[in-house]
Amino acid sequence: MNKNYTSTRNKQIQLSAKEAIKKGFADDGGLFVYPEITQLKVNLNSMKEMNYQQIAQVILEKLLPDFSTVEIQESISNAYDKSFDTTKITPLVKVDNFNVLELFHGPTSAFKDIGLQILPQLMKRVLKKDNQVMILTATSGDTGKAALEGFKNLDQTAITVFYPHNGVSKVQQLQMETTDGDNTEITAIKGNFDDAQSNVKKIFNDQSFKKKLGSNISLSSANSINIGRLIPQVVYYFDAYFQLVHDGQIKIGEKVNFTVPTGNFGDVLAGFYAKQMGLPVNKFIVASNANNVLTKFFNTGIYNRNIPFLQTDAPSMDIQISSNFERLLYYKSHEDTEYVAKLMSELEQTGSYQVSESILNSIHDDFYCGFSTDQEIEETITQVYQKNGYVMDPHTAVGYKVMRDYQQSDPDTPMILLSTASPYKFVHVVAKALLGREFDNDHVAMQHLQQFTKLPVPTNLAQVWDLPVLHQDVISQDQMENYVLEKVEDNFNDKN
Ligand SMILES: *Cc1c(COP(=O)(O)O)cnc(C)c1O
């Protein structure tokens, strides 16, 4: 077995990619990481003419070495051949003097689909015959539906999604509430996304809870803490680069910048992986909404989440603890797992930690960070539409503003702005910015926005209004453990 993976908090832990995907995250609370990632360099010239699926094959074979070529091929094909509304999977669109990488062409119209269409396929190829897995997912809105669609009716698995009560958009909530499938469980919790995520982590780390499940039933995660979701996201950074080459904007070897709307730091970390594997990137521009913990960190070296949690117009990024930042600290500390464990225990106990100056400098080498307020989001959506006729969702608009700030000091490097959701998913905000009025009803807003912009509504979002609501639970945070136990009973024990 290739024991390639370890924990960010303990390098004694060694396990294969398959084991890491099955477990989701480490018993010590750490995240699984591939230590020697700079050893996995790819040959750019040989990949130039490949399509998305072929690029995915190259990347996944490197990062998931204990999967066979056929296992990876089948997973890629099941994930991407039919469920996206474009054969390009992630098309690059030139807008003004930058390029938008549209990551929202999957079945739930959010970039989460790219990881969550394939994670279940990989999971299926990891499970032994008598294994059963309950997937636990905390969502700020988009992961939930994308994970539900990925795992729906997949043998030997069930999925439980927790989302913040009154903390997601109407469309997001309806998308989840109307999910069918006989292994899907969804509940709102009284709390915000960080509460949902912390409680899910607590359940994962509760060894006595795991014993209650029995030996063949385990828990895993569909959040970007799971490498099986994170690693497939490395692919579109390469694919976008080659699209720029084909468009004649760059030659192979020339550097580009990527701007990434950021919450849990999974998306941009996948970009960092791509850079470690040889993709020519100058900077990653990390863009947060008004929950600007990361911007403050970049300015001071102090990560401090002891500030009020804000609900913003870009709700999928309403996050104060960017889980995947722990992975970056692991690489930037030269894989010093004791150091990372110490920082993370400080974060748990006091809500903050400070990194050394050398680590902060090294982070600045690869990343720039800024944030946008709700007002700036709205202004951006209006201005970009008026100037370029391009309709941006609020998360993408967060990125746009920070990208323009950054470009003042680096105007010439070709820029790719990642667009993480269809504007129709956050139709309330987009309609307000473009039509200048607020709608009480998001369905009506969607119709008006389509008439105005002529941009087609993705089929899944057009249909969601007519589907029956099947899930309406609301629970308190201290009920989450019992909820999971109950759902494990319902899904696995009863059916046996
Ligand atoms: C999840 C999400 C993000 C943030 O991605 P991370 O990987 O958590 O940083 C940004 N935009 C949208 C629309 C999302 O759903």
Coordinates of C-alpha atoms and ligand atoms in Angstrom, one line a residue:
M1 CA 0.0 0.0 0.0
N2 CA 1.1 3.5 -0.7
K3 CA 0.9 5.3 2.6
N4 CA 1.3 8.7 1.1
Y5 CA -0.9 10.7 3.3
T6 CA -0.4 12.1 6.8
S7 CA -2.1 14.4 9.3
T8 CA -1.4 18.1 9.5
R9 CA -1.1 17.6 13.3
N10 CA 0.9 14.4 13.5
K11 CA 3.4 13.1 11.0
Q12 CA 3.5 9.6 12.6
I13 CA 0.1 9.0 11.1
Q14 CA 0.5 7.4 7.6
L15 CA -2.2 6.2 5.4
S16 CA -3.2 5.7 1.8
A17 CA -5.4 8.1 -0.3
K18 CA -8.2 5.5 -0.1
E19 CA -8.0 5.4 3.6
A20 CA -7.9 9.1 3.8
I21 CA -11.0 9.5 1.7
K22 CA -12.9 6.9 3.7
K23 CA -12.0 8.5 7.0
G24 CA -12.5 12.2 5.9
F25 CA -10.2 13.5 8.6
A26 CA -7.7 12.4 11.2
D27 CA -8.5 11.1 14.7
D28 CA -6.2 13.8 16.1
G29 CA -8.5 16.5 14.6
G30 CA -6.0 17.2 11.8
L31 CA -6.6 17.1 8.1
F32 CA -5.0 14.7 5.7
V33 CA -2.2 16.1 3.5
Y34 CA 0.2 14.8 0.8
P35 CA 3.6 15.8 2.2
E36 CA 5.9 15.9 -0.8
I37 CA 3.6 17.6 -3.2
T38 CA 6.4 19.4 -5.1
Q39 CA 7.7 16.0 -6.2
L40 CA 4.5 15.5 -8.2
K41 CA 5.5 17.8 -11.1
V42 CA 3.5 17.4 -14.3
N43 CA 4.7 18.0 -17.9
L44 CA 2.7 21.0 -19.1
N45 CA 3.6 20.5 -22.8
S46 CA 2.3 17.0 -22.9
M47 CA -1.1 18.1 -21.4
K48 CA -1.7 21.0 -23.7
E49 CA -4.1 19.3 -26.0
M50 CA -6.0 17.3 -23.4
N51 CA -9.7 17.8 -22.6
Y52 CA -10.9 18.2 -19.0
Q53 CA -11.3 14.5 -18.3
Q54 CA -7.8 13.7 -19.6
I55 CA -6.3 16.4 -17.4
A56 CA -8.2 15.0 -14.5
Q57 CA -6.8 11.6 -15.2
V58 CA -3.2 12.9 -15.0
I59 CA -3.8 14.9 -11.8
L60 CA -5.7 12.3 -9.9
E61 CA -3.3 9.5 -10.8
K62 CA -0.5 11.6 -9.2
L63 CA -2.4 12.6 -6.1
L64 CA -4.4 9.4 -5.5
P65 CA -1.7 6.8 -6.3
D66 CA -3.4 3.8 -4.8
F67 CA -6.4 4.1 -7.1
S68 CA -6.0 2.1 -10.3
T69 CA -6.0 3.8 -13.7
V70 CA -9.4 2.2 -14.4
E71 CA -10.9 3.2 -11.1
I72 CA -9.9 6.8 -11.8
Q73 CA -11.1 6.7 -15.4
E74 CA -14.6 5.3 -14.3
S75 CA -14.9 7.9 -11.6
I76 CA -14.1 10.8 -13.9
S77 CA -16.4 9.5 -16.6
N78 CA -19.3 9.0 -14.2
A79 CA -18.8 12.4 -12.6
Y80 CA -18.3 14.6 -15.7
D81 CA -19.4 13.0 -18.9
K82 CA -23.1 13.7 -18.6
S83 CA -24.0 15.8 -15.6
F84 CA -22.6 19.2 -16.7
D85 CA -24.4 21.5 -19.1
T86 CA -21.2 22.1 -21.2
T87 CA -18.6 19.6 -22.5
K88 CA -15.9 22.1 -21.4
I89 CA -17.0 21.5 -17.8
T90 CA -15.4 24.7 -16.6
P91 CA -15.5 27.2 -19.5
L92 CA -13.3 30.3 -19.5
V93 CA -15.0 33.5 -20.6
K94 CA -13.1 36.7 -21.6
V95 CA -14.7 39.7 -20.0
D96 CA -13.0 43.1 -20.3
N97 CA -9.2 42.6 -19.6
F98 CA -9.7 39.5 -17.4
N99 CA -11.1 36.0 -17.8
V100 CA -13.9 34.4 -15.8
L101 CA -13.6 30.7 -15.1
E102 CA -17.2 29.5 -14.8
L103 CA -17.3 26.7 -12.3
F104 CA -21.1 26.6 -11.9
H105 CA -22.2 24.4 -14.9
G106 CA -22.9 21.3 -12.8
P107 CA -26.2 19.8 -11.6
T108 CA -26.7 22.3 -8.7
S109 CA -25.2 25.4 -10.3
A110 CA -22.4 25.9 -7.8
F111 CA -18.7 25.1 -8.0
K112 CA -19.1 22.5 -5.3
D113 CA -20.4 20.1 -8.0
I114 CA -16.9 19.7 -9.4
G115 CA -15.7 18.0 -6.2
L116 CA -18.9 16.5 -5.2
Q117 CA -19.8 14.8 -8.4
I118 CA -16.6 12.7 -8.2
L119 CA -16.1 12.3 -4.4
P120 CA -19.0 9.7 -4.2
Q121 CA -17.5 7.8 -7.2
L122 CA -14.1 7.6 -5.4
M123 CA -15.8 6.7 -2.1
K124 CA -17.7 3.9 -3.8
R125 CA -14.4 2.4 -5.0
V126 CA -12.9 2.5 -1.5
L127 CA -15.7 0.7 0.4
K128 CA -15.5 -3.0 1.2
K129 CA -18.6 -5.1 0.6
D130 CA -19.9 -4.9 4.2
N131 CA -18.9 -1.3 4.9
Q132 CA -21.5 1.4 5.3
V133 CA -20.7 5.1 5.5
M134 CA -22.7 8.0 6.9
I135 CA -21.5 11.2 5.2
L136 CA -21.8 14.2 7.6
T137 CA -21.8 17.6 5.9
A138 CA -22.0 21.1 7.4
T139 CA -23.0 23.5 4.7
S140 CA -23.1 27.3 4.2
G141 CA -25.6 26.5 1.4
D142 CA -23.9 25.1 -1.7
T143 CA -22.0 22.1 -0.4
G144 CA -25.2 20.6 1.0
K145 CA -27.1 20.3 -2.2
A146 CA -24.1 19.4 -4.3
A147 CA -23.2 16.6 -1.8
L148 CA -26.8 15.4 -1.7
E149 CA -26.9 15.1 -5.5
G150 CA -23.6 13.3 -5.5
F151 CA -24.5 10.7 -2.9
K152 CA -28.2 10.3 -3.6
N153 CA -29.1 6.6 -3.9
L154 CA -25.4 5.5 -3.8
D155 CA -25.2 2.0 -2.3
Q156 CA -23.7 1.6 1.2
T157 CA -23.9 5.3 1.9
A158 CA -26.3 7.7 3.5
I159 CA -25.8 11.5 3.9
T160 CA -26.8 13.9 6.6
V161 CA -26.6 17.7 5.8
F162 CA -26.7 20.4 8.5
Y163 CA -27.3 24.0 7.4
P164 CA -27.7 27.2 9.4
H165 CA -31.4 28.0 10.0
N166 CA -32.2 31.3 8.2
G167 CA -28.6 31.4 7.0
V168 CA -28.9 30.3 3.3
S169 CA -30.6 31.8 0.3
K170 CA -34.2 30.9 -0.5
V171 CA -33.1 29.0 -3.6
Q172 CA -30.4 27.1 -1.7
Q173 CA -32.9 26.1 1.0
L174 CA -35.5 24.9 -1.5
Q175 CA -32.8 23.0 -3.4
M176 CA -32.0 21.0 -0.2
E177 CA -35.6 20.7 1.1
T178 CA -36.8 19.1 -2.2
T179 CA -34.1 16.5 -2.5
D180 CA -35.4 13.0 -3.2
G181 CA -33.5 9.8 -2.9
D182 CA -33.8 7.2 -0.1
N183 CA -30.6 7.9 1.8
T184 CA -30.7 11.7 2.1
E185 CA -31.2 13.5 5.4
I186 CA -31.3 17.3 5.8
T187 CA -31.9 19.5 8.8
A188 CA -31.5 23.2 9.7
I189 CA -29.6 23.9 12.9
K190 CA -30.1 26.8 15.2
G191 CA -26.7 28.4 14.7
N192 CA -24.4 29.6 12.0
F193 CA -22.1 27.7 9.6
D194 CA -19.2 27.7 12.0
D195 CA -21.4 26.2 14.7
A196 CA -22.5 23.5 12.2
Q197 CA -18.9 22.8 11.2
S198 CA -17.6 22.7 14.7
N199 CA -20.3 20.3 15.9
V200 CA -19.7 18.0 12.9
K201 CA -16.0 18.0 13.8
K202 CA -16.9 17.2 17.4
I203 CA -18.9 14.2 16.3
F204 CA -16.0 13.0 14.2
N205 CA -13.6 13.3 17.1
D206 CA -15.9 11.6 19.6
Q207 CA -14.5 8.1 19.8
S208 CA -17.3 6.8 22.1
F209 CA -19.8 8.0 19.5
K210 CA -18.1 6.0 16.8
K211 CA -18.3 2.8 19.0
K212 CA -22.0 3.2 19.2
L213 CA -22.2 2.9 15.4
G214 CA -20.7 -0.6 15.3
S215 CA -17.7 -1.9 13.4
N216 CA -19.0 -1.8 9.8
I217 CA -20.5 1.6 10.0
S218 CA -18.3 4.6 9.8
L219 CA -18.6 8.4 9.3
S220 CA -17.0 10.5 6.6
S221 CA -17.1 14.0 5.3
A222 CA -18.1 15.6 2.1
N223 CA -16.7 19.0 3.1
S224 CA -13.4 20.2 1.5
I225 CA -11.6 18.8 4.5
N226 CA -12.0 15.5 2.6
I227 CA -9.1 15.1 0.1
G228 CA -11.4 13.3 -2.3
R229 CA -13.3 16.5 -2.8
L230 CA -10.3 18.9 -2.7
I231 CA -8.0 17.1 -5.1
P232 CA -10.4 17.1 -8.1
Q233 CA -10.5 20.9 -7.8
V234 CA -6.8 21.0 -8.7
V235 CA -7.8 20.0 -12.2
Y236 CA -9.6 23.2 -13.3
Y237 CA -6.6 25.4 -12.5
F238 CA -4.7 23.4 -15.2
D239 CA -7.6 23.3 -17.5
A240 CA -8.1 27.1 -17.3
Y241 CA -4.4 27.7 -17.9
F242 CA -4.6 25.7 -21.2
Q243 CA -7.7 27.5 -22.2
L244 CA -5.7 30.8 -21.9
V245 CA -3.0 29.2 -24.0
H246 CA -5.5 28.2 -26.7
D247 CA -7.0 31.6 -26.7
G248 CA -3.5 33.0 -27.5
Q249 CA -3.3 35.1 -24.3
I250 CA -0.2 33.3 -23.0
K251 CA 2.4 30.8 -24.1
I252 CA 3.1 27.7 -22.0
G253 CA 5.4 28.6 -19.1
E254 CA 4.1 32.2 -18.7
K255 CA 2.7 33.1 -15.4
V256 CA -0.9 33.9 -14.6
N257 CA -2.9 35.1 -11.5
F258 CA -6.0 33.6 -10.1
T259 CA -8.6 35.4 -8.0
V260 CA -10.6 33.1 -5.8
P261 CA -13.7 34.0 -3.7
T262 CA -12.9 32.3 -0.5
G263 CA -14.6 30.8 2.5
N264 CA -13.2 27.5 3.8
F265 CA -10.0 28.0 1.8
G266 CA -10.5 24.8 -0.1
D267 CA -10.8 26.2 -3.6
V268 CA -7.7 28.4 -3.4
L269 CA -5.7 25.7 -1.7
A270 CA -6.4 23.4 -4.7
G271 CA -4.8 26.2 -6.7
F272 CA -1.8 26.2 -4.4
Y273 CA -1.5 22.4 -5.0
A274 CA -1.6 23.1 -8.8
K275 CA 1.3 25.6 -8.4
Q276 CA 3.3 23.1 -6.3
M277 CA 2.8 20.6 -9.2
G278 CA 4.3 23.0 -11.7
L279 CA 1.5 25.3 -12.9
P280 CA 3.0 28.8 -13.6
V281 CA 1.2 31.0 -11.1
N282 CA 2.4 34.4 -9.9
K283 CA -0.2 35.1 -7.2
F284 CA -3.5 33.8 -5.8
I285 CA -5.8 36.7 -4.9
V286 CA -7.9 35.5 -1.9
A287 CA -11.2 37.4 -1.6
S288 CA -13.4 37.3 1.4
N289 CA -16.7 39.0 2.2
A290 CA -17.1 41.3 5.2
N291 CA -16.2 38.3 7.4
N292 CA -12.6 39.4 6.9
V293 CA -10.6 37.3 9.4
L294 CA -8.2 36.3 6.6
T295 CA -7.5 39.9 5.5
K296 CA -6.6 40.8 9.1
F297 CA -4.4 37.7 9.3
F298 CA -2.5 38.8 6.1
N299 CA -1.9 42.2 7.6
T300 CA -0.9 41.1 11.1
G301 CA 0.0 37.4 11.2
I302 CA -2.7 37.0 13.8
Y303 CA -5.7 34.8 13.1
N304 CA -8.5 35.9 15.3
R305 CA -12.0 34.7 15.0
N306 CA -13.2 36.6 18.2
I307 CA -15.2 39.1 16.2
P308 CA -18.9 39.2 15.3
F309 CA -20.1 36.8 12.7
L310 CA -21.8 38.7 9.8
Q311 CA -24.5 37.5 7.5
T312 CA -23.6 38.9 4.1
D313 CA -24.9 38.9 0.5
A314 CA -22.3 36.2 -0.3
P315 CA -23.6 33.7 2.3
S316 CA -21.6 30.7 1.0
M317 CA -18.5 32.6 2.3
D318 CA -19.9 33.5 5.7
I319 CA -17.2 31.7 7.5
Q320 CA -14.6 32.6 10.2
I321 CA -12.7 29.4 10.6
S322 CA -11.3 28.6 7.2
S323 CA -10.6 24.9 7.8
N324 CA -8.2 24.4 4.9
F325 CA -5.9 27.2 6.0
E326 CA -4.5 24.5 8.4
R327 CA -3.2 22.7 5.3
L328 CA -1.4 25.8 4.1
L329 CA 0.1 26.3 7.5
Y330 CA 1.4 22.7 7.3
Y331 CA 3.2 23.3 4.0
K332 CA 4.4 26.8 5.0
S333 CA 5.9 25.6 8.3
H334 CA 7.9 23.0 6.3
E335 CA 5.6 20.3 7.5
D336 CA 6.1 21.0 11.2
T337 CA 3.1 19.0 12.5
E338 CA 3.8 19.9 16.2
Y339 CA 3.7 23.6 15.4
V340 CA 0.4 23.2 13.5
A341 CA -1.1 21.2 16.3
K342 CA -0.1 23.9 18.8
L343 CA -1.6 26.7 16.7
M344 CA -4.8 24.7 16.2
S345 CA -5.2 24.0 19.9
E346 CA -4.7 27.7 20.6
L347 CA -7.5 28.5 18.0
E348 CA -9.8 26.0 19.7
Q349 CA -9.1 27.3 23.2
T350 CA -8.8 31.1 22.7
G351 CA -10.2 31.7 19.2
S352 CA -6.9 33.0 17.9
Y353 CA -3.2 32.3 17.1
Q354 CA -0.2 34.1 15.7
V355 CA 2.3 32.7 13.2
S356 CA 6.0 33.5 12.9
E357 CA 7.1 36.3 10.6
S358 CA 8.9 33.9 8.3
I359 CA 5.7 31.9 7.8
L360 CA 3.7 35.1 7.2
N361 CA 6.3 36.3 4.6
S362 CA 6.2 32.9 2.9
I363 CA 2.4 33.1 2.6
H364 CA 2.7 36.6 1.1
D365 CA 4.9 35.1 -1.6
D366 CA 2.0 33.1 -3.0
F367 CA -1.1 35.0 -1.9
Y368 CA -2.6 38.4 -1.7
C369 CA -5.8 38.9 0.4
G370 CA -8.6 41.4 0.6
F371 CA -12.4 41.7 1.2
S372 CA -15.6 43.3 -0.1
T373 CA -18.5 44.7 1.7
D374 CA -22.1 44.1 0.7
Q375 CA -22.3 47.5 -0.8
E376 CA -19.2 46.8 -3.0
I377 CA -20.8 43.5 -4.1
E378 CA -23.9 45.3 -5.3
E379 CA -21.9 48.1 -7.0
T380 CA -19.7 45.5 -8.8
I381 CA -22.7 43.5 -10.1
T382 CA -24.2 46.7 -11.5
Q383 CA -21.0 48.1 -13.0
V384 CA -19.8 44.9 -14.6
Y385 CA -23.2 44.4 -16.2
Q386 CA -23.4 47.9 -17.5
K387 CA -19.8 47.9 -18.8
N388 CA -19.4 44.4 -20.1
G389 CA -22.9 42.8 -20.2
Y390 CA -21.7 40.0 -17.9
V391 CA -23.9 38.9 -15.0
M392 CA -22.0 38.0 -11.8
D393 CA -23.2 36.3 -8.8
P394 CA -22.4 38.0 -5.4
H395 CA -19.5 35.6 -4.6
T396 CA -17.8 36.3 -7.9
A397 CA -18.4 40.0 -7.3
V398 CA -16.5 39.7 -4.0
G399 CA -13.6 38.4 -6.1
Y400 CA -13.9 41.1 -8.7
K401 CA -13.4 44.0 -6.3
V402 CA -10.4 42.5 -4.6
M403 CA -8.9 41.6 -8.0
R404 CA -9.1 45.2 -9.1
D405 CA -7.4 46.3 -5.8
Y406 CA -4.6 43.9 -6.5
Q407 CA -4.2 44.8 -10.1
Q408 CA -3.1 48.3 -9.2
S409 CA 0.3 46.8 -8.3
D410 CA 0.3 44.1 -11.0
P411 CA -1.8 45.2 -14.0
D412 CA -0.2 43.1 -16.7
T413 CA -0.1 39.5 -15.6
P414 CA -3.1 37.7 -17.2
M415 CA -5.9 37.2 -14.7
I416 CA -8.4 34.5 -14.2
L417 CA -11.3 35.2 -11.8
L418 CA -13.0 32.1 -10.5
S419 CA -16.8 32.3 -10.6
T420 CA -18.3 30.0 -8.0
A421 CA -22.1 30.2 -8.5
S422 CA -24.8 30.9 -11.0
P423 CA -26.2 34.4 -10.4
Y424 CA -29.7 32.8 -10.2
K425 CA -28.7 31.0 -7.0
F426 CA -28.5 34.4 -5.3
V427 CA -31.2 36.0 -7.3
H428 CA -32.4 38.4 -4.6
V429 CA -29.1 40.3 -4.6
V430 CA -28.5 40.2 -8.3
A431 CA -32.0 41.3 -9.2
K432 CA -31.7 44.2 -6.7
A433 CA -28.4 45.3 -8.3
L434 CA -29.5 45.0 -11.9
L435 CA -33.2 45.9 -11.7
G436 CA -33.0 48.3 -8.9
R437 CA -35.8 46.8 -6.9
E438 CA -36.3 44.2 -4.2
F439 CA -38.6 41.3 -4.8
D440 CA -40.5 39.5 -2.0
N441 CA -40.5 36.4 -4.0
D442 CA -37.4 34.9 -5.4
H443 CA -39.2 32.9 -8.1
V444 CA -40.7 36.1 -9.5
A445 CA -37.2 37.8 -9.2
M446 CA -35.7 34.9 -11.3
Q447 CA -38.3 35.4 -14.1
H448 CA -37.7 39.2 -14.1
L449 CA -33.9 38.8 -14.1
Q450 CA -34.1 36.4 -17.0
Q451 CA -36.3 38.7 -19.0
F452 CA -34.0 41.6 -18.4
T453 CA -30.6 39.9 -19.0
K454 CA -31.7 37.1 -21.5
L455 CA -29.3 34.8 -19.6
P456 CA -31.0 31.4 -19.4
V457 CA -31.9 30.0 -15.9
P458 CA -30.2 26.7 -15.4
T459 CA -32.7 23.8 -15.6
N460 CA -32.3 22.7 -12.0
L461 CA -33.0 26.1 -10.6
A462 CA -36.0 26.7 -12.9
Q463 CA -37.6 23.5 -11.7
V464 CA -36.9 23.7 -8.0
W465 CA -40.1 25.8 -7.4
D466 CA -42.4 23.0 -8.4
L467 CA -40.9 20.1 -6.5
P468 CA -42.5 18.8 -3.3
V469 CA -40.7 19.8 -0.1
L470 CA -39.5 16.6 1.6
H471 CA -37.3 17.8 4.5
Q472 CA -38.2 20.5 7.0
D473 CA -36.4 19.6 10.3
V474 CA -35.0 22.3 12.5
I475 CA -32.9 21.1 15.5
S476 CA -30.7 22.7 18.2
Q477 CA -26.9 22.2 18.2
D478 CA -27.0 19.8 21.1
Q479 CA -29.4 17.5 19.2
M480 CA -27.0 17.0 16.3
E481 CA -25.3 13.8 17.7
N482 CA -28.6 12.1 18.4
Y483 CA -29.9 13.2 15.0
V484 CA -27.0 11.4 13.4
L485 CA -27.6 8.2 15.5
E486 CA -31.2 8.2 14.6
K487 CA -30.5 8.6 10.9
V488 CA -27.8 5.8 11.0
E489 CA -30.5 3.6 12.5
D490 CA -33.0 4.5 9.8
N491 CA -30.7 4.2 6.9
F492 CA -28.6 1.2 7.7
N493 CA -29.9 -1.0 10.6
D494 CA -33.5 -1.0 9.5
K495 CA -32.7 -1.8 5.9
N496 CA -30.6 -4.8 6.8
Ligands
LIG1 C1 -18.1 27.3 -1.1 C2 -18.2 28.5 -1.9 C3 -17.2 29.4 -1.9 C4 -15.9 29.3 -1.0 O1 -15.1 28.2 -1.4 P1 -14.1 27.6 -0.3 O2 -13.5 26.4 -1.0 O3 -14.9 27.2 0.9 O4 -13.1 28.7 0.0 C5 -17.3 30.5 -2.7 N1 -18.4 30.8 -3.4 C6 -19.4 29.9 -3.4 C7 -20.6 30.2 -4.3 C8 -19.4 28.8 -2.7 O5 -20.4 27.9 -2.7

